[in-house]
C-alpha cells in the first residue's frame, strides 16, 4: 500500500473532487467508509446530495472557523491522504478500509486514539482499490494537529497493515533516494519530446562529471564545458566555492528564466561538500600507473575485491565501495563501444539508487577504484570489447553481492535497484564479449596443447573440469592459457589462482570466467626461472593456492565468496 499526503486551503474543493463522478471518470459510487465520530453526513448516500455535501464541509470546518476568529488558523488547514492498494491485492471491504483509515489518522497524529479533541476527518471510497482521507488540521481545543513526519508514520503503519491483511508488501525507502521529477516536469518533458525530465538529465550529467573529475576545480570545469548545460557557481565572501546550480539550455519557466537545480536537489550525494569528500578520496597514484600498468586491469582488480569488502562488518567501508562502483558505472558509457553504451547507461541509472543508504560512507576505503576509473578516462578507448568485458565480468558479481548486502540490511529500494541493474550489465557484457571471445576461439591451439590444458584443469579445478571442457568457451580459455605459457607463465598455477579467487559454482560459463581472469593475470611479468625453481622447491607450484591473492599494489585480495542468489557469467 502506498500513501500520498498533501495539504490545501479549501475543504469544499477537496470534498467536491472526492465526490465528483462527471469529470473524474474513474470515480464510481463515492461514499464514506469512516469518519471522526461515525455520524458524518454522507453525500454519496443522501437523498439531497448538495445539501449533504454542504453539511459535511461545514462539520469538517467547524473548528477551523472557530480558530479563525482567534487568528489561529494554519495557512493550509486541509490534510489530504490517499491510500492505494497494489494491483495484485484482493479488493478490501468498506470495513477493512475503515479500519485502515482509523489506523493511519491515529499513527500520523491527525486523530490519535482515545483523544477527544482530535481533528475531524472522513474517509471516502470512490474506487475499489483506494480511499481518500480528508481532514481539517484544527483540533477541538483549537490547536493545530502535530503531524510531523506524517508520510513516514503513515508508511510504517501501512507496512504493518500489509502483513496483517496478507497484501503485497511494497518496497519502501529510507529517504535517501533522489527526488523524483514532479508531474509538471514530466509533462514538460513530454511536450518537448524528451524521454526524461530536465532534473533526471542533469542528474546524469553531474554524476558523469563527478566520475571523471579528480578535484572540485576540475569538476566545475567539466560542467562548464558541457554542451547544453548552464552552470552558476556560488562563492563565499572569501572567494571559495560554496556550491553550484545547473540548468539545461532552453529549459525556462513562465517568466522566461532558466530553471535552476542545486546539486542537493538532484540527489542527496551531489551537493558540493559531498562531491568534494568523494574527490578528495581518490588515489592519484593510480592515475600515473602502478605495478599493474593497465588501468582497466587495476579497475577490475579493485572491483573483484568489492564482494569481499561487503562480507566484512564495516558498513561504512562497504557503502564507500558501492558508491565508487556506481561512479565506475557512470564513467563506462564514455569509453564503451556504441553497441554496449545504452545498456551501460541504463545500468548506471538503475544502480544509482543502490549507492546510497542511511549508512554514511567512509570514502577513504575506495580510493584505488576511483583512481583507476579516472585513469581509464584519460587513455584512448580500447579498440575491442575485451577489457570492458573483463571489467563487466567482475561487475556482475558486485551487483549480485550488493543486492544481497542491501537485503540483509532491509534496504528494500536499494536491493531492488541492484537486481534491476543486473540484466542491463549482462546485456552489455554479452555485447562487449562477443567479438573478443570469437577471436580467441578462432586462435584455438592444436589439440595436443588443448589436451595439456585439460590435464591442468583436472589438477587445478577437478570439481569443475568436466563442465569447463564441455563449455563453448573452452576454446577461448585454451587460447589464453597457450598465450600465457608462451609468455613464461605456468598454466596450471594460473588456473589455480583464477579458480580460487572467484567461485565457479554459480557461473553460467565457468570457462569465460577463467578466460578473463587468466588474461589479466598473464598480463603481469612472468616469474623468472630462478623464481619458478624456488616455487618448485617450496612445493607451492603444484599445490592449489588457498592463501590471499595479491593484487595490483601487493595487497591481499582475499578469497571472496559469492552469494548464491544469482549466476555469474
XYZ file of C-alpha atoms in Angstrom:
569
model
C 0.000 0.000 0.000
C 1.197 3.481 -0.829
C 0.172 6.713 0.884
C 0.331 10.146 -0.706
C -0.122 13.141 1.582
C -0.702 16.751 0.623
C -2.152 19.940 2.070
C -4.657 22.513 0.886
C -6.717 25.580 1.727
C -10.213 24.529 0.636
C -12.187 21.813 2.389
C -15.089 22.349 -0.011
C -12.820 21.937 -3.034
C -11.431 18.627 -1.803
C -14.865 17.200 -0.933
C -16.193 18.331 -4.304
C -13.373 16.434 -6.051
C -13.813 13.268 -3.978
C -17.499 13.016 -4.824
C -17.226 14.093 -8.460
C -18.291 11.449 -10.991
C -18.517 13.604 -14.113
C -15.014 14.993 -14.687
C -13.293 12.083 -12.934
C -14.453 9.069 -14.933
C -12.744 6.581 -12.594
C -14.821 7.776 -9.621
C -17.621 5.264 -9.116
C -20.075 5.125 -6.221
C -18.282 7.628 -3.923
C -19.285 7.166 -0.285
C -17.955 7.404 3.254
C -16.402 4.341 4.867
C -15.390 6.043 8.134
C -15.403 9.417 9.885
C -14.219 11.060 13.098
C -17.413 10.150 15.009
C -19.161 7.664 12.726
C -22.094 10.041 12.113
C -20.809 12.444 9.476
C -23.180 13.288 6.599
C -22.515 11.155 3.522
C -23.429 12.931 0.250
C -22.986 9.657 -1.616
C -25.828 8.035 0.326
C -28.073 11.097 0.909
C -31.271 11.899 -0.958
C -30.187 15.525 -1.332
C -26.549 15.392 -2.486
C -25.856 19.132 -2.473
C -27.302 19.689 0.983
C -25.400 16.741 2.467
C -22.151 17.922 0.846
C -22.529 21.414 2.328
C -23.292 19.931 5.745
C -20.217 17.689 5.553
C -17.965 20.625 4.649
C -19.458 22.730 7.458
C -18.937 19.965 10.020
C -15.320 19.431 8.934
C -14.624 23.172 9.039
C -16.286 23.812 12.433
C -13.054 24.123 14.448
C -11.300 25.884 11.577
C -13.858 28.696 11.679
C -13.620 28.903 15.484
C -9.816 29.138 15.306
C -10.059 31.725 12.547
C -11.913 34.095 14.852
C -8.986 33.826 17.247
C -6.386 34.162 14.485
C -5.090 30.611 14.971
C -5.915 29.038 11.617
C -2.930 27.420 9.870
C -2.169 28.687 6.377
C -3.165 25.315 4.874
C -5.774 23.772 7.108
C -6.701 20.789 4.868
C -4.889 17.450 5.233
C -5.379 15.006 2.353
C -4.093 11.431 2.346
C -4.809 8.944 -0.429
C -4.095 5.265 0.231
C -3.876 2.880 -2.692
C -3.593 -0.911 -2.697
C -1.425 -2.780 -5.191
C -2.980 -4.004 -8.434
C -2.448 -7.596 -7.345
C -4.123 -7.162 -3.948
C -7.600 -8.515 -3.282
C -10.424 -5.987 -3.065
C -10.888 -4.898 0.526
C -14.314 -4.343 2.055
C -15.576 -0.995 3.336
C -14.978 -2.227 6.880
C -11.367 -3.096 6.008
C -10.770 0.348 4.544
C -12.428 1.955 7.582
C -10.025 0.127 9.882
C -7.039 1.183 7.754
C -8.195 4.825 7.745
C -8.536 4.907 11.550
C -5.065 3.403 11.955
C -3.495 5.945 9.612
C -5.068 9.049 11.185
C -4.042 7.739 14.611
C -0.461 6.988 13.546
C 0.051 10.336 11.838
C -1.246 12.446 14.719
C -4.365 13.695 12.953
C -6.643 11.745 15.271
C -4.698 9.897 17.993
C -6.566 7.022 19.562
C -8.793 7.959 22.532
C -8.121 11.682 22.033
C -11.471 13.537 22.448
C -10.011 16.719 20.929
C -8.672 15.069 17.772
C -9.129 16.592 14.328
C -12.231 15.916 12.263
C -11.763 13.619 9.280
C -13.613 11.419 6.806
C -12.517 8.540 4.564
C -14.117 8.482 1.106
C -14.040 5.477 -1.203
C -14.793 6.168 -4.842
C -12.869 3.276 -6.456
C -12.296 -0.368 -5.475
C -8.537 -0.051 -4.879
C -8.111 3.127 -2.832
C -9.557 5.616 -0.367
C -9.013 9.307 0.367
C -8.829 10.703 3.866
C -9.872 14.350 4.121
C -9.194 16.097 7.434
C -9.015 19.604 8.845
C -5.895 20.203 10.933
C -7.502 22.245 13.715
C -8.310 20.229 16.836
C -11.316 20.698 19.096
C -9.056 22.557 21.575
C -8.251 24.880 18.617
C -4.615 23.832 18.491
C -3.074 22.684 15.216
C -2.502 18.949 14.902
C 1.018 17.668 15.494
C 1.528 15.598 12.351
C 5.234 15.987 11.624
C 6.782 13.240 9.529
C 3.264 12.090 8.699
C 4.396 10.403 5.489
C 6.890 8.216 7.379
C 4.461 7.342 10.169
C 1.728 6.516 7.646
C 4.184 4.408 5.661
C 5.200 2.430 8.738
C 1.567 1.807 9.658
C 0.748 0.663 6.114
C 3.686 -1.753 6.214
C 2.074 -3.347 9.283
C -1.315 -3.355 7.525
C 0.169 -5.215 4.548
C 1.447 -8.006 6.791
C -1.743 -8.310 8.824
C -4.052 -8.293 5.794
C -1.827 -10.510 3.664
C -1.331 -7.834 1.000
C 1.618 -7.222 -1.274
C 4.492 -5.763 0.746
C 5.685 -2.641 -1.036
C 9.421 -1.923 -1.245
C 9.980 1.096 0.983
C 12.730 3.665 1.038
C 14.809 5.381 3.686
C 14.626 8.975 2.395
C 17.989 8.736 0.643
C 16.555 8.464 -2.875
C 16.972 11.234 -5.387
C 13.931 13.465 -5.709
C 11.576 12.288 -8.399
C 10.548 14.669 -11.159
C 7.284 16.429 -10.449
C 4.199 15.914 -12.605
C 4.834 19.333 -14.164
C 8.419 18.360 -15.031
C 7.251 15.100 -16.579
C 4.592 16.824 -18.669
C 7.121 19.408 -19.792
C 9.493 16.657 -20.943
C 6.674 15.069 -22.977
C 5.801 18.366 -24.630
C 9.411 18.889 -25.680
C 9.832 15.325 -26.943
C 12.268 14.250 -24.220
C 12.231 10.776 -22.667
C 13.448 12.155 -19.323
C 12.808 15.308 -17.347
C 15.369 18.105 -17.041
C 16.047 17.062 -13.446
C 16.895 13.486 -14.476
C 19.070 14.549 -17.409
C 21.007 16.991 -15.261
C 21.474 14.349 -12.581
C 23.093 12.027 -15.125
C 25.276 14.854 -16.427
C 26.518 15.826 -12.976
C 27.191 12.224 -11.967
C 29.246 11.718 -15.118
C 31.279 14.834 -14.346
C 31.934 13.585 -10.811
C 33.088 10.217 -12.152
C 35.578 11.911 -14.482
C 36.916 14.663 -12.210
C 39.931 14.471 -9.919
C 39.238 17.666 -7.982
C 36.451 20.094 -7.236
C 38.007 22.607 -9.611
C 38.098 20.071 -12.434
C 34.521 19.036 -11.683
C 33.412 22.652 -12.165
C 35.442 22.985 -15.372
C 33.924 19.799 -16.792
C 30.406 21.004 -16.058
C 31.049 24.379 -17.647
C 32.482 22.722 -20.757
C 29.442 20.522 -21.377
C 27.186 21.476 -24.259
C 23.629 22.349 -23.381
C 24.304 22.882 -19.668
C 24.362 26.209 -17.848
C 26.309 26.450 -14.602
C 26.299 29.030 -11.827
C 28.962 28.777 -9.132
C 28.193 30.137 -5.667
C 31.058 31.643 -3.653
C 31.692 32.524 -0.037
C 32.728 36.113 0.723
C 36.287 34.780 0.866
C 36.019 33.715 -2.762
C 35.994 29.982 -2.040
C 33.432 27.870 -3.906
C 30.316 27.312 -1.773
C 28.049 25.431 -4.163
C 26.674 25.247 -7.672
C 23.442 25.222 -9.623
C 22.819 23.844 -13.099
C 20.173 24.297 -15.759
C 19.540 22.893 -19.198
C 19.911 25.365 -22.023
C 16.436 26.213 -23.255
C 14.669 24.952 -20.118
C 12.881 28.059 -18.890
C 9.945 28.870 -16.625
C 6.889 31.009 -17.403
C 8.906 34.166 -16.783
C 11.440 33.095 -19.399
C 14.154 32.439 -16.815
C 16.323 29.292 -16.638
C 15.089 26.565 -14.296
C 17.994 26.066 -11.905
C 18.700 22.978 -9.782
C 21.185 22.826 -6.949
C 23.242 19.669 -6.604
C 21.420 18.539 -3.454
C 18.045 18.788 -5.230
C 19.327 16.498 -7.979
C 20.439 13.803 -5.495
C 21.477 13.765 -1.824
C 25.093 12.914 -2.682
C 25.522 15.601 -5.365
C 25.874 18.596 -3.075
C 29.284 20.219 -3.467
C 30.563 19.307 0.049
C 29.723 15.629 -0.539
C 31.267 15.683 -4.007
C 34.414 17.260 -2.542
C 34.700 14.492 0.075
C 34.493 11.843 -2.639
C 37.036 13.541 -4.892
C 39.447 14.036 -2.007
C 39.341 10.241 -1.518
C 40.874 9.394 -4.910
C 44.183 7.562 -5.248
C 46.062 9.861 -7.611
C 48.961 7.414 -7.868
C 46.551 5.210 -9.818
C 46.336 7.947 -12.450
C 50.079 7.666 -13.141
C 50.344 3.894 -13.198
C 51.470 1.235 -10.736
C 52.923 -2.233 -10.786
C 49.959 -3.325 -12.889
C 50.157 -0.648 -15.558
C 46.888 -1.217 -17.417
C 44.214 0.899 -15.672
C 41.476 -1.493 -16.843
C 43.255 -4.303 -15.020
C 43.609 -2.139 -11.921
C 39.928 -1.222 -12.025
C 38.950 -4.871 -12.490
C 41.169 -5.954 -9.582
C 39.564 -3.333 -7.313
C 36.090 -4.340 -8.467
C 36.730 -8.029 -7.784
C 37.555 -7.180 -4.181
C 34.224 -5.447 -3.521
C 32.200 -8.626 -2.697
C 34.871 -9.462 -0.119
C 34.536 -5.979 1.429
C 30.758 -6.368 1.565
C 31.133 -9.521 3.659
C 33.017 -7.692 6.384
C 31.362 -5.947 9.323
C 32.330 -2.428 8.273
C 29.218 -0.912 6.714
C 30.838 2.495 6.204
C 33.581 0.911 4.109
C 31.081 -1.247 2.206
C 28.932 1.771 1.396
C 32.020 3.608 0.134
C 32.884 0.754 -2.232
C 29.334 0.730 -3.601
C 29.483 4.484 -4.184
C 32.817 4.139 -6.017
C 31.438 1.271 -8.085
C 28.484 3.477 -9.003
C 30.944 6.095 -10.246
C 32.631 3.429 -12.371
C 29.294 2.587 -13.995
C 28.684 6.306 -14.613
C 32.034 6.533 -16.426
C 31.801 3.388 -18.574
C 29.486 4.802 -21.289
C 32.194 7.357 -22.095
C 34.638 4.645 -23.207
C 32.340 1.771 -24.219
C 31.644 0.653 -27.792
C 28.470 2.128 -29.218
C 26.573 -1.170 -29.087
C 27.016 -1.540 -25.315
C 26.561 2.120 -24.418
C 22.779 2.122 -23.998
C 22.777 -0.868 -21.649
C 25.572 0.676 -19.591
C 23.707 3.971 -19.294
C 20.632 2.119 -18.060
C 22.734 0.064 -15.639
C 24.300 3.238 -14.212
C 20.885 4.900 -13.879
C 19.448 1.876 -12.057
C 22.415 1.322 -9.739
C 22.414 4.992 -8.726
C 19.748 4.156 -6.111
C 21.924 1.360 -4.696
C 24.826 3.718 -3.998
C 23.135 5.488 -1.067
C 21.654 4.410 2.233
C 21.439 5.754 5.772
C 24.970 4.412 6.321
C 27.475 7.224 5.873
C 30.306 6.045 3.575
C 33.966 6.305 4.547
C 35.282 7.148 1.102
C 38.929 6.551 2.021
C 38.255 2.823 1.616
C 37.593 3.067 -2.136
C 40.493 5.222 -3.289
C 42.021 2.658 -5.651
C 38.920 2.071 -7.770
C 38.268 5.793 -8.118
C 41.827 6.408 -9.258
C 41.770 3.531 -11.738
C 38.486 4.671 -13.282
C 39.809 8.184 -13.790
C 42.967 6.755 -15.340
C 40.811 4.793 -17.804
C 39.099 8.008 -18.897
C 42.471 9.609 -19.610
C 43.572 6.917 -22.046
C 42.339 6.129 -25.561
C 39.243 3.944 -25.601
C 40.066 0.237 -26.104
C 39.863 -0.993 -29.674
C 37.741 -4.015 -28.845
C 35.472 -5.072 -26.017
C 37.910 -7.422 -24.257
C 38.905 -5.027 -21.461
C 35.324 -3.877 -20.978
C 34.077 -7.477 -20.910
C 36.735 -8.335 -18.335
C 35.561 -5.488 -16.121
C 31.863 -6.304 -16.589
C 32.514 -9.937 -15.716
C 33.646 -8.727 -12.283
C 30.953 -6.030 -12.108
C 28.148 -8.571 -12.453
C 29.289 -10.272 -9.265
C 29.437 -6.934 -7.461
C 25.808 -6.209 -8.344
C 24.702 -9.634 -7.083
C 26.654 -9.102 -3.853
C 25.284 -5.553 -3.486
C 21.695 -6.776 -3.755
C 22.357 -9.318 -1.015
C 24.127 -6.743 1.193
C 21.188 -4.351 0.970
C 18.651 -7.133 1.530
C 20.360 -8.162 4.782
C 20.062 -4.571 5.992
C 16.429 -4.209 4.863
C 17.278 -1.570 2.239
C 14.368 -2.514 0.010
C 14.698 0.114 -2.705
C 18.455 -0.302 -2.960
C 18.223 -4.090 -3.238
C 15.568 -3.789 -5.946
C 17.735 -1.289 -7.841
C 20.709 -3.649 -7.761
C 18.602 -6.521 -9.083
C 17.293 -4.328 -11.899
C 20.865 -3.349 -12.774
C 21.874 -6.942 -13.348
C 20.004 -7.533 -16.606
C 21.459 -4.377 -18.168
C 25.005 -5.347 -17.186
C 24.558 -8.852 -18.542
C 23.333 -7.448 -21.862
C 26.294 -5.065 -22.017
C 28.640 -7.948 -21.213
C 27.194 -10.101 -23.996
C 27.605 -7.205 -26.415
C 31.190 -6.453 -25.374
C 32.391 -10.051 -25.074
C 31.065 -11.483 -28.346
C 33.849 -10.366 -30.715
C 36.893 -10.864 -28.449
C 35.703 -14.330 -27.416
C 35.129 -15.264 -31.047
C 38.612 -14.031 -31.940
C 40.171 -16.083 -29.132
C 38.227 -19.168 -30.162
C 39.463 -18.830 -33.748
C 43.058 -18.950 -32.455
C 42.433 -22.138 -30.502
C 45.747 -24.044 -30.153
C 46.369 -27.522 -31.606
C 44.635 -30.462 -29.951
C 47.759 -31.760 -28.195
C 48.156 -28.368 -26.484
C 44.456 -28.331 -25.555
C 44.898 -31.834 -24.095
C 47.639 -30.476 -21.830
C 45.266 -27.757 -20.663
C 42.604 -30.362 -19.949
C 45.085 -32.172 -17.680
C 45.882 -28.879 -15.945
C 42.163 -28.310 -15.391
C 41.698 -31.736 -13.802
C 44.513 -30.936 -11.370
C 43.592 -27.320 -10.633
C 39.766 -27.467 -10.545
C 38.775 -31.156 -10.548
C 35.213 -30.409 -9.406
C 34.560 -28.183 -12.457
C 36.899 -29.668 -15.075
C 34.244 -31.653 -16.944
C 31.851 -28.692 -17.112
C 34.611 -26.358 -18.333
C 35.788 -28.738 -21.055
C 32.213 -29.030 -22.408
C 31.691 -25.276 -22.163
C 31.557 -23.488 -25.569
C 34.049 -21.026 -24.114
C 36.738 -23.652 -23.606
C 38.373 -22.770 -26.937
C 38.950 -19.169 -25.801
C 40.248 -20.416 -22.434
C 42.700 -22.740 -24.129
C 43.967 -19.872 -26.267
C 44.712 -17.561 -23.327
C 46.403 -20.435 -21.474
C 48.621 -21.049 -24.504
C 49.418 -17.331 -24.749
C 50.269 -17.214 -21.042
C 52.536 -20.251 -21.317
C 54.336 -18.662 -24.280
C 54.930 -15.576 -22.108
C 56.606 -17.717 -19.427
C 53.724 -18.388 -17.047
C 52.774 -21.745 -15.548
C 49.249 -22.547 -16.895
C 48.340 -24.803 -14.005
C 49.334 -22.231 -11.428
C 47.338 -19.553 -13.251
C 44.310 -21.828 -13.256
C 44.692 -22.410 -9.532
C 44.938 -18.699 -8.822
C 41.987 -17.855 -11.061
C 39.734 -20.616 -9.717
C 40.398 -19.895 -6.062
C 39.959 -16.166 -6.479
C 36.380 -16.464 -7.687
C 33.792 -19.145 -7.003
C 32.643 -21.070 -10.061
C 29.626 -22.842 -8.567
C 27.153 -20.226 -9.830
C 28.924 -19.363 -13.056
C 26.800 -19.581 -16.191
C 30.039 -20.090 -18.136
C 32.998 -21.143 -15.952
C 35.273 -21.142 -18.996
C 34.563 -17.464 -19.665
C 35.127 -16.613 -16.008
C 38.561 -18.231 -16.144
C 39.357 -16.754 -19.553
C 39.098 -13.145 -18.419
C 40.903 -13.715 -15.159
C 43.786 -15.619 -16.721
C 44.121 -12.998 -19.427
C 44.530 -10.363 -16.743
C 46.868 -12.454 -14.599
C 49.031 -13.271 -17.603
C 49.463 -9.570 -18.395
C 51.810 -9.334 -15.425
C 55.501 -10.135 -15.874
C 56.139 -13.870 -15.745
C 58.271 -15.106 -12.838
C 61.925 -15.651 -13.639
C 63.441 -19.116 -13.945
C 65.022 -18.676 -10.512
C 61.660 -17.734 -9.002
C 59.963 -20.731 -10.623
C 62.687 -23.009 -9.273
C 62.227 -21.575 -5.792
C 58.468 -22.124 -6.041
C 59.046 -25.713 -7.098
C 61.432 -26.360 -4.188
C 58.970 -24.897 -1.712
C 56.243 -27.210 -3.020
C 53.847 -24.385 -3.884
C 53.995 -24.751 -7.641
C 51.961 -27.972 -7.664
C 49.612 -27.096 -4.862
C 46.349 -25.107 -5.085
C 46.761 -21.539 -3.956
C 44.471 -21.172 -0.939
C 46.067 -18.091 0.561
C 45.304 -14.490 -0.248
C 45.800 -13.496 -3.840
C 47.871 -10.348 -4.236
C 46.507 -7.597 -6.381
C 47.837 -4.611 -8.210
C 49.503 -2.941 -5.232
C 50.726 -6.044 -3.477
C 47.853 -6.083 -1.001
C 45.995 -9.310 -0.265
C 42.706 -9.521 -2.090
C 41.271 -12.329 -0.032
C 39.065 -15.083 -1.362
C 35.578 -13.626 -1.586
C 32.612 -15.908 -1.686
C 29.725 -15.018 -3.931
C 26.101 -15.040 -2.786
C 24.314 -17.885 -4.497
C 21.326 -15.719 -5.352
C 22.279 -15.198 -8.963
C 24.539 -16.587 -11.644
C 27.794 -15.068 -12.750
C 28.941 -15.228 -16.297
